[in-house]
Amino acid sequence: VWGLGAVLLLVSAPALFGYLRSSDGAAAPAIGYFVPIVLGAIAVAGLSLLIPDWWKYGIAAGAFGAGFVLTGQLDYWRLRQREKPGHVVVQEAITVLALAGSYLVIVTVPLSLPLRLGWIFTITALASFRSFRVLGTAMAPRRALLFAAFVAQLVAFAAWAITVYLPYQEGVFVAMLIFIWYINRGIIRHTVEETLSRNVLIEYGLFALLLAYLFFTSYQPRPS
């Protein structure tokens, strides 16, 4: 499965490159458009170690494949100025699902703590960079890279604290990382776009309350 995943990764990247690049000889598509390939490959390859039933794994792989096709089509429409407001919501949902799948693999597969934190930092930075560069109002590449590093640093630190001091089940662990990523990435985006309104603060405040609820209701003391 891992070998097949590597082959599909090598095939899908140039295919997506040719699909997104316009026919008038314009510049190649930005790196952010290829992030779903990386996140999907990590999730699908890692899930092969976690899902023993072949049909369940087939459903999961098919879902990630459908998400890859859909996000490629939406990116195609965006590059050709045919994006509609609802497309951003769909892209956000696909990014969250791909990131959650990658997180689940990283926190479940037995890895050393430095390697696990390194992977969490990397995939968080990739997802954040895509969000800042591709979704909504595109940021400049250097600014997007800097803010993506800030978000990834915070999520990696939270993952370290949860791993060392606050033992949680894998599913809750992943949900907490997703909420931390979503809140901080969203606040940075709205601040840069100068759209940080009261409604936005209420939205992220509710997510913060949900994060606190998961924290207090799912904590499992370490065995003595």
Short mmCIF file of C-alpha atoms in Angstrom, two decimals:
data_model
loop_
_atom_site.label_atom_id
_atom_site.label_comp_id
_atom_site.label_asym_id
_atom_site.label_seq_id
_atom_site.Cartn_x
_atom_site.Cartn_y
_atom_site.Cartn_z
CA VAL A 1 0.00 0.00 0.00
CA TRP A 2 2.80 2.40 0.84
CA GLY A 3 4.54 1.65 -2.47
CA LEU A 4 1.31 2.16 -4.37
CA GLY A 5 0.76 5.43 -2.51
CA ALA A 6 4.21 6.66 -3.56
CA VAL A 7 3.47 5.80 -7.20
CA LEU A 8 0.10 7.58 -7.07
CA LEU A 9 1.80 10.60 -5.52
CA LEU A 10 4.34 10.72 -8.35
CA VAL A 11 1.56 10.42 -10.93
CA SER A 12 -0.94 12.84 -9.40
CA ALA A 13 1.48 15.73 -8.87
CA PRO A 14 2.42 16.23 -12.56
CA ALA A 15 -1.17 15.47 -13.62
CA LEU A 16 -2.44 18.21 -11.34
CA PHE A 17 0.31 20.53 -12.58
CA GLY A 18 -0.81 20.08 -16.17
CA TYR A 19 -4.48 20.38 -15.26
CA LEU A 20 -4.19 23.61 -13.30
CA ARG A 21 -1.72 25.36 -15.57
CA SER A 22 -3.47 27.56 -18.09
CA SER A 23 -3.00 27.01 -21.80
CA ASP A 24 -1.70 30.52 -22.48
CA GLY A 25 1.76 29.79 -21.06
CA ALA A 26 1.20 31.56 -17.73
CA ALA A 27 3.21 30.83 -14.62
CA ALA A 28 2.96 27.43 -13.02
CA PRO A 29 0.40 26.98 -10.21
CA ALA A 30 1.61 27.87 -6.72
CA ILE A 31 2.87 25.25 -4.29
CA GLY A 32 -0.24 25.66 -2.16
CA TYR A 33 -2.32 23.89 -4.82
CA PHE A 34 -0.36 20.67 -4.28
CA VAL A 35 -0.79 20.48 -0.50
CA PRO A 36 -3.93 18.25 -0.68
CA ILE A 37 -1.83 15.62 -2.48
CA VAL A 38 0.66 15.51 0.38
CA LEU A 39 -1.94 15.46 3.16
CA GLY A 40 -4.01 12.84 1.38
CA ALA A 41 -0.98 10.63 0.74
CA ILE A 42 0.04 10.75 4.40
CA ALA A 43 -3.48 9.97 5.58
CA VAL A 44 -4.17 7.14 3.12
CA ALA A 45 -0.77 5.48 3.64
CA GLY A 46 -0.98 5.75 7.43
CA LEU A 47 -4.54 4.49 7.61
CA SER A 48 -3.38 1.23 6.04
CA LEU A 49 -1.73 0.51 9.40
CA LEU A 50 -4.80 1.44 11.43
CA ILE A 51 -7.73 -0.08 9.50
CA PRO A 52 -7.51 -3.90 9.32
CA ASP A 53 -10.62 -4.51 7.17
CA TRP A 54 -9.87 -4.04 3.47
CA TRP A 55 -13.35 -2.75 2.63
CA LYS A 56 -13.23 -0.09 5.34
CA TYR A 57 -9.83 0.98 4.15
CA GLY A 58 -11.15 1.05 0.57
CA ILE A 59 -13.95 3.39 1.62
CA ALA A 60 -11.49 5.69 3.39
CA ALA A 61 -9.11 5.72 0.42
CA GLY A 62 -12.00 6.37 -1.96
CA ALA A 63 -13.20 9.28 0.16
CA PHE A 64 -9.76 10.88 0.11
CA GLY A 65 -9.54 10.29 -3.64
CA ALA A 66 -12.91 11.95 -4.21
CA GLY A 67 -11.79 14.89 -2.08
CA PHE A 68 -8.61 15.21 -4.15
CA VAL A 69 -10.60 15.30 -7.40
CA LEU A 70 -13.07 17.82 -6.01
CA THR A 71 -10.43 20.16 -4.62
CA GLY A 72 -8.54 19.99 -7.92
CA GLN A 73 -11.67 21.02 -9.80
CA LEU A 74 -12.36 23.90 -7.41
CA ASP A 75 -8.76 25.07 -7.73
CA TYR A 76 -9.16 24.93 -11.49
CA TRP A 77 -12.19 27.20 -11.34
CA ARG A 78 -10.41 29.60 -8.97
CA LEU A 79 -7.43 29.99 -11.28
CA ARG A 80 -9.81 30.82 -14.13
CA GLN A 81 -11.80 33.38 -12.13
CA ARG A 82 -14.88 31.14 -11.93
CA GLU A 83 -14.92 30.64 -8.17
CA LYS A 84 -18.19 31.00 -6.30
CA PRO A 85 -18.59 31.91 -2.58
CA GLY A 86 -19.61 28.37 -1.59
CA HIS A 87 -16.43 26.91 -3.04
CA VAL A 88 -14.31 28.30 -0.20
CA VAL A 89 -16.47 26.52 2.38
CA VAL A 90 -16.07 23.21 0.54
CA GLN A 91 -12.31 23.74 0.26
CA GLU A 92 -12.09 24.49 3.97
CA ALA A 93 -14.01 21.31 4.81
CA ILE A 94 -11.75 19.18 2.59
CA THR A 95 -8.64 20.74 4.16
CA VAL A 96 -9.93 20.03 7.67
CA LEU A 97 -10.72 16.40 6.82
CA ALA A 98 -7.34 15.83 5.17
CA LEU A 99 -5.54 17.48 8.07
CA ALA A 100 -7.53 15.45 10.61
CA GLY A 101 -6.67 12.23 8.79
CA SER A 102 -2.99 13.15 8.77
CA TYR A 103 -3.09 14.07 12.46
CA LEU A 104 -4.77 10.76 13.31
CA VAL A 105 -2.02 8.84 11.56
CA ILE A 106 0.76 10.83 13.25
CA VAL A 107 -0.63 10.53 16.79
CA THR A 108 -1.54 6.84 16.45
CA VAL A 109 1.48 5.34 14.70
CA PRO A 110 4.29 4.68 17.21
CA LEU A 111 6.83 7.46 16.64
CA SER A 112 9.40 9.13 18.83
CA LEU A 113 8.27 12.44 20.30
CA PRO A 114 10.64 14.64 18.20
CA LEU A 115 9.61 12.89 15.00
CA ARG A 116 5.93 13.15 15.85
CA LEU A 117 6.19 16.86 16.63
CA GLY A 118 8.18 17.41 13.45
CA TRP A 119 5.47 15.77 11.36
CA ILE A 120 2.73 17.74 13.12
CA PHE A 121 4.62 20.99 12.51
CA THR A 122 5.15 20.12 8.84
CA ILE A 123 1.61 19.14 7.93
CA THR A 124 0.17 22.05 9.93
CA ALA A 125 2.44 24.50 8.13
CA LEU A 126 1.45 23.03 4.76
CA ALA A 127 -2.29 23.23 5.48
CA SER A 128 -1.95 26.77 6.85
CA PHE A 129 0.15 27.92 3.89
CA ARG A 130 -2.45 26.58 1.46
CA SER A 131 -5.21 28.32 3.37
CA PHE A 132 -3.38 31.65 3.34
CA ARG A 133 -2.31 31.41 -0.30
CA VAL A 134 -5.20 29.68 -2.03
CA LEU A 135 -8.41 30.08 -0.03
CA GLY A 136 -10.13 33.43 0.29
CA THR A 137 -8.00 36.52 -0.29
CA ALA A 138 -4.51 35.31 -1.22
CA MET A 139 -1.62 36.58 0.91
CA ALA A 140 1.85 37.31 -0.39
CA PRO A 141 4.02 34.16 -0.37
CA ARG A 142 6.47 35.36 2.31
CA ARG A 143 3.72 36.60 4.60
CA ALA A 144 1.76 33.36 4.13
CA LEU A 145 4.88 31.31 4.91
CA LEU A 146 5.62 33.33 8.05
CA PHE A 147 2.07 33.10 9.40
CA ALA A 148 1.91 29.40 8.53
CA ALA A 149 5.07 28.85 10.60
CA PHE A 150 3.50 30.74 13.53
CA VAL A 151 0.37 28.57 13.44
CA ALA A 152 2.38 25.35 13.05
CA GLN A 153 4.62 26.31 15.96
CA LEU A 154 1.65 26.82 18.27
CA VAL A 155 -0.04 23.56 17.23
CA ALA A 156 3.22 21.62 17.66
CA PHE A 157 3.70 23.12 21.12
CA ALA A 158 0.14 22.14 22.05
CA ALA A 159 0.80 18.61 20.76
CA TRP A 160 3.92 18.42 22.92
CA ALA A 161 2.05 19.59 26.02
CA ILE A 162 -0.81 17.14 25.43
CA THR A 163 1.59 14.26 24.85
CA VAL A 164 3.79 14.93 27.86
CA TYR A 165 1.39 16.29 30.49
CA LEU A 166 -2.20 15.62 29.39
CA PRO A 167 -2.84 12.06 28.15
CA TYR A 168 -5.88 11.88 25.87
CA GLN A 169 -7.36 9.33 23.50
CA GLU A 170 -6.25 9.68 19.89
CA GLY A 171 -9.59 10.94 18.58
CA VAL A 172 -9.86 13.67 21.20
CA PHE A 173 -6.20 14.55 20.64
CA VAL A 174 -6.84 15.06 16.93
CA ALA A 175 -9.99 17.12 17.55
CA MET A 176 -8.11 19.42 19.92
CA LEU A 177 -5.31 19.95 17.40
CA ILE A 178 -7.85 20.73 14.67
CA PHE A 179 -9.61 23.30 16.86
CA ILE A 180 -6.31 24.95 17.83
CA TRP A 181 -5.30 25.12 14.16
CA TYR A 182 -8.68 26.42 13.02
CA ILE A 183 -8.94 29.14 15.66
CA ASN A 184 -5.43 30.52 15.28
CA ARG A 185 -5.36 30.30 11.50
CA GLY A 186 -8.77 32.00 11.30
CA ILE A 187 -7.85 34.84 13.65
CA ILE A 188 -4.69 35.56 11.66
CA ARG A 189 -6.58 35.55 8.37
CA HIS A 190 -9.34 37.86 9.57
CA THR A 191 -6.80 40.20 11.18
CA VAL A 192 -4.80 40.50 7.97
CA GLU A 193 -7.95 40.97 5.89
CA GLU A 194 -9.30 43.48 8.48
CA THR A 195 -12.53 41.50 8.80
CA LEU A 196 -12.21 40.63 12.49
CA SER A 197 -15.79 41.51 13.51
CA ARG A 198 -17.81 40.72 16.60
CA ASN A 199 -19.50 37.79 14.84
CA VAL A 200 -16.13 36.33 13.95
CA LEU A 201 -14.94 36.63 17.55
CA ILE A 202 -18.13 34.94 18.74
CA GLU A 203 -17.57 32.08 16.28
CA TYR A 204 -14.02 31.44 17.43
CA GLY A 205 -15.04 31.94 21.04
CA LEU A 206 -17.55 29.10 20.65
CA PHE A 207 -14.87 26.89 19.18
CA ALA A 208 -12.60 27.78 22.11
CA LEU A 209 -15.38 26.76 24.52
CA LEU A 210 -15.75 23.47 22.67
CA LEU A 211 -12.00 22.97 22.94
CA ALA A 212 -12.18 23.61 26.69
CA TYR A 213 -15.09 21.16 26.96
CA LEU A 214 -13.03 18.43 25.30
CA PHE A 215 -10.16 19.27 27.61
CA PHE A 216 -12.09 18.91 30.84
CA THR A 217 -14.39 16.02 29.92
CA SER A 218 -11.91 13.70 28.19
CA TYR A 219 -8.88 13.91 30.41
CA GLN A 220 -7.53 10.54 31.52
CA PRO A 221 -5.17 10.54 34.51
CA ARG A 222 -1.92 8.68 34.04
CA PRO A 223 -1.82 5.31 35.81
CA SER A 224 0.16 5.42 39.04
#
